[in-house]
Amino acid sequence: MSQKFIPLSVPNLKGRELEYVTHAVKTEWVSTGGPYVNEFEEKTATYVNSKGAVSCQNGTAGLHIALQVCGVTKDDEVIVPTLTFIAAVNPVKYIGAEPVFMDCDDSLAIDTNKLLEFCKNECRLVDGRLINKKTKKHIRAVLVVHVFGNMADMEKIMEIADEFNLQVVEDATEAIGTYYTKGKYKDRHAGTIGNVGVYSYNGNKIITTGGGGMIVSDDDKLLKRAKHLTTQAKSDEIYYTHDEIGYNYRMTNLQAALGLAQLEQLEDFIKTKKNNYELYKEKIKDIAGLSLLEFKDNTRSNYWFYALNIDKEYPLNRDEVIKYLSSKKVQARPIWGLINEQKPYLNNQTYKIKKAKQYLEHIVNIPCSSNLTKEDILYIVECLKKPK
Ligand SMILES: *Cc1c(COP(=O)(O)O)cnc(C)c1O
């Protein structure tokens, strides 16, 4: 029998998706009006325990709005990680602001030691504003990414933000369902600890609406402004009056129909993903030169993406592993090219970027869909055991 293709991360639509989408079509509520959008917002807020949620077209749009409701303007700078998907950083530029790139730590999230060092040594607090000594610009915010569903160190990040008066935007696009189980932020979900957080429901994420996103916050004012900006900044429901430049970013009822059905299954997906991760880990630990990156043990992670670390002992390097697995019909991918090395960002400031370069060289993401079977995992591990 010929081996079937095993994709990296694909949707799992075996719940009530068809039922809800059919209802949306039958009732002819297919656009941004319709009951599912509000319901999806409410249920998301309940799930992550935030004061409210504002839907949007995708995670990128959500981040664009999140930065604006935190007061980031074209004259500002935002500290961002360099090891992330470019959609985390592009919205800084959409606003006309500039990113300053930070290194990652061993969880692949922003290095909080270097972040603190940068704020202390390279910046100065002037009238409560953090001013970058080099550019003389106001650093308004730090944007953190919970990479692959693994929680960034929010305790340290919030302390630093407090000391240096920074807004905190959480790119939790990969981390819906991840929360602390211990410590100061026990029971708090990724996305709900900073000033504002954003989830994504792109097709490769743990739950999907085809394309979609959600902005969450505990600050009523921020939520209100986010809703305003995502719905064309109408200041009146009937007359066409607008008090600022808004966007057509609201989610449609069709997307929300999918989202509701997906949210009902999220906890099951996380259980499956955790089990699959444990199985991979158990099997991979016997292969010299390979290991899986850990998820933090003071959290319940959503186990979204599995990161295979390849060191020198293994006979193949990163690119060879990807090519080899592809020949075995297994889809694998490197992590993202560093954002500070991408053409639009070559002139932006960076701070001691070192670990990100190393991890980039050594990590490959391997199939992690919640559809993945035990047989799939055992097959992939067998391939990794005898590379030729
Ligand atoms: C997926 C993702 C985004 C963007 O989300 P979209 O819904 O695809 O726009 C942003 N940041 C990170 C880290 C992501 O993984």
Tab-separated table of C-alpha atoms and ligand atoms in Angstrom:
chain	number	residue	atom	x	y	z
A	1	MET	CA	0.000	0.000	0.000
A	2	SER	CA	1.377	3.388	-0.835
A	3	GLN	CA	2.005	5.750	2.044
A	4	LYS	CA	-0.489	8.610	2.381
A	5	PHE	CA	0.690	12.210	2.662
A	6	ILE	CA	0.912	13.451	6.268
A	7	PRO	CA	0.454	17.238	6.393
A	8	LEU	CA	1.983	19.523	8.999
A	9	SER	CA	-1.141	21.116	10.447
A	10	VAL	CA	-4.601	20.957	8.913
A	11	PRO	CA	-8.172	21.650	10.071
A	12	ASN	CA	-10.282	19.107	11.950
A	13	LEU	CA	-13.951	19.734	11.145
A	14	LYS	CA	-15.772	16.763	12.581
A	15	GLY	CA	-18.067	18.558	15.037
A	16	ARG	CA	-21.157	20.675	14.376
A	17	GLU	CA	-19.480	22.873	11.742
A	18	LEU	CA	-21.765	21.858	8.890
A	19	GLU	CA	-24.870	22.227	11.045
A	20	TYR	CA	-24.030	25.792	12.126
A	21	VAL	CA	-22.813	26.917	8.715
A	22	THR	CA	-25.958	25.450	7.138
A	23	HIS	CA	-28.040	27.388	9.625
A	24	ALA	CA	-26.209	30.596	8.705
A	25	VAL	CA	-26.863	29.947	5.012
A	26	LYS	CA	-30.502	28.929	5.504
A	27	THR	CA	-31.252	32.011	7.571
A	28	GLU	CA	-29.314	34.101	5.026
A	29	TRP	CA	-27.126	35.718	7.682
A	30	VAL	CA	-23.796	35.354	5.931
A	31	SER	CA	-22.118	38.720	6.439
A	32	THR	CA	-20.942	40.660	9.516
A	33	GLY	CA	-24.438	40.836	10.998
A	34	GLY	CA	-26.021	37.722	12.473
A	35	PRO	CA	-26.204	36.020	15.827
A	36	TYR	CA	-23.173	33.721	15.562
A	37	VAL	CA	-20.666	36.575	15.586
A	38	ASN	CA	-21.838	37.917	18.952
A	39	GLU	CA	-22.198	34.421	20.343
A	40	PHE	CA	-18.686	33.464	19.267
A	41	GLU	CA	-17.315	36.615	20.891
A	42	GLU	CA	-19.156	35.885	24.133
A	43	LYS	CA	-18.164	32.221	24.244
A	44	THR	CA	-14.529	33.042	23.527
A	45	ALA	CA	-14.498	35.628	26.328
A	46	THR	CA	-16.045	33.055	28.664
A	47	TYR	CA	-13.580	30.354	27.634
A	48	VAL	CA	-10.487	32.493	28.236
A	49	ASN	CA	-12.125	34.382	31.080
A	50	SER	CA	-11.659	37.882	29.671
A	51	LYS	CA	-14.050	40.782	30.101
A	52	GLY	CA	-14.910	40.774	26.440
A	53	ALA	CA	-13.861	39.828	22.932
A	54	VAL	CA	-14.025	41.560	19.561
A	55	SER	CA	-13.962	39.437	16.424
A	56	CYS	CA	-11.978	40.316	13.331
A	57	GLN	CA	-11.067	39.038	9.885
A	58	ASN	CA	-7.790	37.416	10.922
A	59	GLY	CA	-5.073	37.549	13.538
A	60	THR	CA	-3.061	40.080	11.554
A	61	ALA	CA	-5.998	42.515	11.504
A	62	GLY	CA	-6.479	41.872	15.213
A	63	LEU	CA	-2.871	42.829	15.928
A	64	HIS	CA	-3.237	45.951	13.768
A	65	ILE	CA	-6.157	47.025	15.957
A	66	ALA	CA	-4.551	45.858	19.220
A	67	LEU	CA	-1.532	48.108	18.678
A	68	GLN	CA	-3.771	51.084	17.917
A	69	VAL	CA	-5.986	50.645	20.977
A	70	CYS	CA	-2.785	50.547	23.051
A	71	GLY	CA	-1.988	53.983	21.712
A	72	VAL	CA	0.838	53.106	19.306
A	73	THR	CA	1.246	55.893	16.752
A	74	LYS	CA	3.473	56.474	13.743
A	75	ASP	CA	6.032	58.257	15.911
A	76	ASP	CA	6.499	55.333	18.286
A	77	GLU	CA	8.564	52.185	18.527
A	78	VAL	CA	7.458	48.726	19.622
A	79	ILE	CA	9.764	46.030	20.989
A	80	VAL	CA	9.121	42.741	19.170
A	81	PRO	CA	10.711	39.288	18.956
A	82	THR	CA	12.688	38.510	15.821
A	83	LEU	CA	11.832	34.804	15.932
A	84	THR	CA	8.188	34.831	14.921
A	85	PHE	CA	5.862	34.856	11.963
A	86	ILE	CA	6.087	38.156	10.082
A	87	ALA	CA	2.368	38.851	10.677
A	88	ALA	CA	3.261	39.650	14.299
A	89	VAL	CA	5.484	42.532	13.196
A	90	ASN	CA	3.974	43.904	9.974
A	91	PRO	CA	1.106	45.640	11.838
A	92	VAL	CA	3.706	47.821	13.612
A	93	LYS	CA	4.717	49.096	10.178
A	94	TYR	CA	1.083	49.423	8.988
A	95	ILE	CA	0.760	52.101	11.648
A	96	GLY	CA	4.015	53.715	10.582
A	97	ALA	CA	5.729	52.835	13.855
A	98	GLU	CA	9.078	51.010	13.974
A	99	PRO	CA	9.949	47.679	15.579
A	100	VAL	CA	13.040	47.037	17.716
A	101	PHE	CA	14.047	43.373	17.519
A	102	MET	CA	14.761	41.183	20.535
A	103	ASP	CA	16.291	37.739	20.866
A	104	CYS	CA	14.447	34.623	22.093
A	105	ASP	CA	15.076	32.428	25.129
A	106	ASP	CA	14.957	28.628	25.302
A	107	SER	CA	11.164	28.635	25.119
A	108	LEU	CA	11.537	30.491	21.764
A	109	ALA	CA	9.633	33.464	23.222
A	110	ILE	CA	11.133	36.915	23.841
A	111	ASP	CA	14.237	36.846	26.076
A	112	THR	CA	13.171	38.744	29.186
A	113	ASN	CA	16.734	39.192	30.493
A	114	LYS	CA	17.754	40.955	27.312
A	115	LEU	CA	14.478	42.875	27.280
A	116	LEU	CA	15.190	44.211	30.768
A	117	GLU	CA	18.810	44.945	29.897
A	118	PHE	CA	17.748	46.851	26.798
A	119	CYS	CA	15.195	48.960	28.662
A	120	LYS	CA	17.720	49.729	31.419
A	121	ASN	CA	20.835	50.385	29.372
A	122	GLU	CA	19.708	51.485	25.947
A	123	CYS	CA	16.724	53.593	26.992
A	124	ARG	CA	15.864	56.323	29.439
A	125	LEU	CA	12.615	57.066	31.269
A	126	VAL	CA	11.646	60.684	30.598
A	127	ASP	CA	8.413	61.907	32.219
A	128	GLY	CA	7.184	58.329	32.368
A	129	ARG	CA	7.975	57.673	28.713
A	130	LEU	CA	10.583	55.118	27.718
A	131	ILE	CA	12.861	56.857	25.237
A	132	ASN	CA	15.242	54.901	23.023
A	133	LYS	CA	18.647	56.585	23.453
A	134	LYS	CA	19.698	55.761	19.912
A	135	THR	CA	16.630	56.926	17.996
A	136	LYS	CA	15.174	59.350	20.592
A	137	LYS	CA	11.796	57.752	19.941
A	138	HIS	CA	9.154	56.769	22.459
A	139	ILE	CA	8.880	53.013	22.938
A	140	ARG	CA	5.192	52.631	23.616
A	141	ALA	CA	4.731	48.894	23.793
A	142	VAL	CA	6.204	45.438	23.805
A	143	LEU	CA	4.630	42.774	21.640
A	144	VAL	CA	5.117	39.233	22.899
A	145	VAL	CA	4.404	36.021	21.018
A	146	HIS	CA	3.503	32.734	22.720
A	147	VAL	CA	5.432	30.643	20.221
A	148	PHE	CA	3.866	27.309	19.212
A	149	GLY	CA	1.402	27.548	22.124
A	150	ASN	CA	4.127	27.803	24.758
A	151	MET	CA	3.515	30.656	27.221
A	152	ALA	CA	6.054	33.498	27.174
A	153	ASP	CA	7.333	34.479	30.631
A	154	MET	CA	4.447	36.818	31.429
A	155	GLU	CA	5.455	37.360	35.056
A	156	LYS	CA	8.760	38.943	34.048
A	157	ILE	CA	7.263	40.717	31.051
A	158	MET	CA	4.558	42.375	33.160
A	159	GLU	CA	7.154	43.445	35.749
A	160	ILE	CA	9.301	45.037	33.060
A	161	ALA	CA	6.272	46.676	31.452
A	162	ASP	CA	5.317	48.083	34.818
A	163	GLU	CA	8.772	49.450	35.544
A	164	PHE	CA	9.202	51.063	32.127
A	165	ASN	CA	5.610	52.037	31.442
A	166	LEU	CA	5.096	49.838	28.404
A	167	GLN	CA	1.814	48.575	27.006
A	168	VAL	CA	1.783	44.814	26.504
A	169	VAL	CA	0.257	43.310	23.374
A	170	GLU	CA	0.053	39.518	23.456
A	171	ASP	CA	0.193	37.766	20.122
A	172	ALA	CA	-1.619	34.662	21.342
A	173	THR	CA	-2.500	33.651	17.782
A	174	GLU	CA	-0.911	30.242	18.364
A	175	ALA	CA	-1.881	29.858	22.003
A	176	ILE	CA	-5.640	29.818	22.549
A	177	GLY	CA	-6.214	27.373	25.405
A	178	THR	CA	-2.817	27.864	27.066
A	179	TYR	CA	-2.996	29.034	30.690
A	180	TYR	CA	-0.937	29.180	33.882
A	181	THR	CA	-1.493	26.404	36.415
A	182	LYS	CA	0.770	27.941	39.081
A	183	GLY	CA	2.205	31.231	40.244
A	184	LYS	CA	1.021	34.815	40.163
A	185	TYR	CA	-1.068	34.329	37.032
A	186	LYS	CA	-2.573	30.938	37.935
A	187	ASP	CA	-5.619	30.182	35.729
A	188	ARG	CA	-4.927	33.177	33.477
A	189	HIS	CA	-4.974	32.434	29.773
A	190	ALA	CA	-2.362	33.467	27.226
A	191	GLY	CA	-3.764	36.642	25.690
A	192	THR	CA	-5.484	37.886	28.852
A	193	ILE	CA	-2.529	39.028	30.962
A	194	GLY	CA	-1.235	42.026	28.998
A	195	ASN	CA	-3.338	45.033	28.006
A	196	VAL	CA	-4.709	43.285	24.961
A	197	GLY	CA	-4.385	39.855	23.345
A	198	VAL	CA	-5.124	38.429	19.919
A	199	TYR	CA	-6.089	34.929	18.741
A	200	SER	CA	-6.038	33.593	15.188
A	201	TYR	CA	-8.357	31.086	13.560
A	202	ASN	CA	-6.335	30.601	10.397
A	203	GLY	CA	-6.557	27.132	8.837
A	204	ASN	CA	-3.296	25.911	10.382
A	205	LYS	CA	-4.115	26.980	13.947
A	206	ILE	CA	-5.559	24.708	16.635
A	207	ILE	CA	-9.114	25.833	15.825
A	208	THR	CA	-10.124	27.534	12.617
A	209	THR	CA	-12.790	29.723	11.041
A	210	GLY	CA	-11.129	29.473	7.628
A	211	GLY	CA	-9.626	32.856	8.379
A	212	GLY	CA	-10.461	34.870	11.455
A	213	GLY	CA	-9.241	36.394	14.663
A	214	MET	CA	-10.295	37.659	18.074
A	215	ILE	CA	-9.154	40.557	20.236
A	216	VAL	CA	-9.518	40.112	24.002
A	217	SER	CA	-8.968	42.476	26.912
A	218	ASP	CA	-10.145	43.185	30.439
A	219	ASP	CA	-10.287	46.894	29.672
A	220	ASP	CA	-13.776	47.983	28.585
A	221	LYS	CA	-12.432	51.103	26.918
A	222	LEU	CA	-9.987	49.149	24.780
A	223	LEU	CA	-12.676	46.660	23.796
A	224	LYS	CA	-15.073	49.427	22.856
A	225	ARG	CA	-12.493	51.168	20.724
A	226	ALA	CA	-11.501	47.855	19.092
A	227	LYS	CA	-15.133	47.205	18.118
A	228	HIS	CA	-15.394	50.765	16.819
A	229	LEU	CA	-12.259	50.495	14.677
A	230	THR	CA	-13.158	47.068	13.265
A	231	THR	CA	-16.588	48.332	12.150
A	232	GLN	CA	-15.627	51.440	10.113
A	233	ALA	CA	-15.597	53.783	13.147
A	234	LYS	CA	-19.268	54.635	12.816
A	235	SER	CA	-20.290	57.158	15.439
A	236	ASP	CA	-23.960	56.735	14.604
A	237	GLU	CA	-25.886	53.561	13.807
A	238	ILE	CA	-28.105	55.066	11.101
A	239	TYR	CA	-26.417	58.098	9.626
A	240	TYR	CA	-23.073	57.737	7.940
A	241	THR	CA	-20.976	59.676	10.396
A	242	HIS	CA	-17.500	58.533	11.276
A	243	ASP	CA	-15.196	60.043	13.861
A	244	GLU	CA	-11.921	58.415	12.812
A	245	ILE	CA	-10.387	56.141	10.180
A	246	GLY	CA	-11.891	52.721	10.766
A	247	TYR	CA	-11.550	49.357	9.061
A	248	ASN	CA	-13.827	46.702	7.632
A	249	TYR	CA	-12.346	44.031	9.872
A	250	ARG	CA	-15.374	42.391	11.477
A	251	MET	CA	-15.823	38.629	11.237
A	252	THR	CA	-18.739	37.243	9.206
A	253	ASN	CA	-21.537	35.061	10.528
A	254	LEU	CA	-20.259	32.220	8.323
A	255	GLN	CA	-16.816	32.343	9.914
A	256	ALA	CA	-18.328	32.574	13.406
A	257	ALA	CA	-20.540	29.538	12.695
A	258	LEU	CA	-17.395	27.521	12.059
A	259	GLY	CA	-15.708	29.085	15.077
A	260	LEU	CA	-18.471	28.127	17.500
A	261	ALA	CA	-18.380	24.515	16.385
A	262	GLN	CA	-14.590	24.515	16.678
A	263	LEU	CA	-14.560	26.104	20.125
A	264	GLU	CA	-16.829	23.291	21.361
A	265	GLN	CA	-14.051	20.848	20.451
A	266	LEU	CA	-11.029	22.841	21.575
A	267	GLU	CA	-10.503	21.005	24.865
A	268	ASP	CA	-10.698	17.652	23.046
A	269	PHE	CA	-8.185	18.853	20.451
A	270	ILE	CA	-5.810	19.880	23.228
A	271	LYS	CA	-6.111	16.454	24.876
A	272	THR	CA	-5.332	14.748	21.575
A	273	LYS	CA	-2.434	17.068	20.870
A	274	LYS	CA	-0.974	16.500	24.321
A	275	ASN	CA	-1.216	12.715	23.923
A	276	ASN	CA	0.353	12.879	20.476
A	277	TYR	CA	3.146	15.071	21.803
A	278	GLU	CA	3.850	12.617	24.637
A	279	LEU	CA	3.920	9.695	22.221
A	280	TYR	CA	6.334	11.467	19.865
A	281	LYS	CA	8.505	12.464	22.807
A	282	GLU	CA	8.627	8.967	24.260
A	283	LYS	CA	9.650	7.485	20.899
A	284	ILE	CA	12.058	10.225	19.877
A	285	LYS	CA	14.050	10.171	23.093
A	286	ASP	CA	15.796	6.986	21.926
A	287	ILE	CA	17.059	8.579	18.721
A	288	ALA	CA	20.521	10.072	19.191
A	289	GLY	CA	20.645	13.744	18.217
A	290	LEU	CA	16.895	14.380	18.255
A	291	SER	CA	14.623	15.807	20.940
A	292	LEU	CA	11.327	17.644	21.189
A	293	LEU	CA	11.258	21.122	22.730
A	294	GLU	CA	9.359	21.176	26.014
A	295	PHE	CA	6.261	23.154	26.939
A	296	LYS	CA	6.556	25.002	30.259
A	297	ASP	CA	5.506	22.942	33.247
A	298	ASN	CA	3.854	25.775	35.185
A	299	THR	CA	1.276	25.997	32.405
A	300	ARG	CA	-1.334	23.923	30.658
A	301	SER	CA	-0.206	24.373	27.079
A	302	ASN	CA	-2.435	23.897	24.040
A	303	TYR	CA	0.392	21.849	22.436
A	304	TRP	CA	-0.202	23.528	19.099
A	305	PHE	CA	3.097	22.936	17.265
A	306	TYR	CA	5.826	20.368	17.937
A	307	ALA	CA	9.403	21.546	17.555
A	308	LEU	CA	11.975	18.876	16.782
A	309	ASN	CA	15.488	19.899	17.777
A	310	ILE	CA	18.239	18.427	15.599
A	311	ASP	CA	21.763	18.492	16.957
A	312	LYS	CA	25.118	17.499	15.497
A	313	GLU	CA	24.867	13.855	16.550
A	314	TYR	CA	22.038	13.280	14.109
A	315	PRO	CA	23.285	12.305	10.613
A	316	LEU	CA	21.107	14.857	8.799
A	317	ASN	CA	20.935	18.624	9.224
A	318	ARG	CA	17.761	20.710	9.244
A	319	ASP	CA	17.345	21.025	5.490
A	320	GLU	CA	18.222	17.390	4.904
A	321	VAL	CA	15.612	16.297	7.468
A	322	ILE	CA	12.929	18.353	5.703
A	323	LYS	CA	13.890	16.933	2.329
A	324	TYR	CA	14.144	13.385	3.611
A	325	LEU	CA	10.752	13.518	5.362
A	326	SER	CA	9.225	15.011	2.236
A	327	SER	CA	10.501	11.985	0.255
A	328	LYS	CA	8.626	9.867	2.814
A	329	LYS	CA	5.463	11.976	2.285
A	330	VAL	CA	5.786	13.681	5.654
A	331	GLN	CA	5.460	17.460	5.627
A	332	ALA	CA	7.960	19.294	7.842
A	333	ARG	CA	9.006	22.937	7.936
A	334	PRO	CA	11.793	25.066	9.386
A	335	ILE	CA	10.835	27.868	11.760
A	336	TRP	CA	10.465	31.338	10.327
A	337	GLY	CA	13.321	33.304	8.833
A	338	LEU	CA	14.316	35.951	11.386
A	339	ILE	CA	12.251	39.085	10.819
A	340	ASN	CA	15.186	41.470	11.259
A	341	GLU	CA	16.811	39.735	8.268
A	342	GLN	CA	13.792	40.240	5.996
A	343	LYS	CA	14.123	42.954	3.354
A	344	PRO	CA	11.597	45.450	4.799
A	345	TYR	CA	13.284	45.293	8.222
A	346	LEU	CA	16.988	45.405	7.398
A	347	ASN	CA	17.354	48.930	8.761
A	348	ASN	CA	15.578	48.348	12.058
A	349	GLN	CA	17.376	48.209	15.375
A	350	THR	CA	18.256	44.804	16.854
A	351	TYR	CA	19.548	43.892	20.308
A	352	LYS	CA	22.032	41.040	20.835
A	353	ILE	CA	20.319	38.488	18.631
A	354	LYS	CA	22.033	35.163	19.113
A	355	LYS	CA	19.801	32.327	20.303
A	356	ALA	CA	17.216	32.965	17.614
A	357	LYS	CA	19.877	32.286	14.964
A	358	GLN	CA	20.852	29.020	16.627
A	359	TYR	CA	17.315	27.746	17.030
A	360	LEU	CA	16.528	28.678	13.458
A	361	GLU	CA	19.329	26.370	12.321
A	362	HIS	CA	18.251	23.417	14.446
A	363	ILE	CA	14.464	23.260	14.582
A	364	VAL	CA	12.001	21.535	12.317
A	365	ASN	CA	8.267	21.421	12.919
A	366	ILE	CA	6.726	17.999	12.396
A	367	PRO	CA	3.091	16.989	11.793
A	368	CYS	CA	0.851	17.982	14.696
A	369	SER	CA	-2.763	18.126	13.445
A	370	SER	CA	-5.406	16.923	15.872
A	371	ASN	CA	-6.365	14.459	13.085
A	372	LEU	CA	-3.014	12.729	13.390
A	373	THR	CA	-3.255	9.007	14.242
A	374	LYS	CA	-1.012	6.851	16.384
A	375	GLU	CA	0.007	4.996	13.205
A	376	ASP	CA	1.036	8.293	11.590
A	377	ILE	CA	3.253	9.136	14.545
A	378	LEU	CA	4.846	5.692	14.669
A	379	TYR	CA	5.517	5.884	10.921
A	380	ILE	CA	7.161	9.317	11.244
A	381	VAL	CA	9.312	8.117	14.130
A	382	GLU	CA	10.377	5.044	12.139
A	383	CYS	CA	11.441	7.320	9.291
A	384	LEU	CA	13.457	9.459	11.704
A	385	LYS	CA	15.115	6.356	13.150
A	386	LYS	CA	16.707	5.260	9.931
A	387	PRO	CA	17.407	8.217	7.715
A	388	LYS	CA	18.773	7.386	4.268
B	1	LIG	C1	-0.843	32.885	12.533
B	1	LIG	C2	-0.058	33.956	13.166
B	1	LIG	C3	-0.394	35.308	13.007
B	1	LIG	C4	-1.431	35.821	12.067
B	1	LIG	O1	-2.674	35.283	12.119
B	1	LIG	P1	-3.587	35.277	10.804
B	1	LIG	O2	-4.916	34.910	11.339
B	1	LIG	O3	-3.017	34.256	9.867
B	1	LIG	O4	-3.565	36.652	10.227
B	1	LIG	C5	0.344	36.258	13.699
B	1	LIG	N1	1.361	35.904	14.491
B	1	LIG	C6	1.739	34.629	14.634
B	1	LIG	C7	2.866	34.316	15.558
B	1	LIG	C8	1.058	33.616	13.968
B	1	LIG	O5	1.454	32.342	14.100
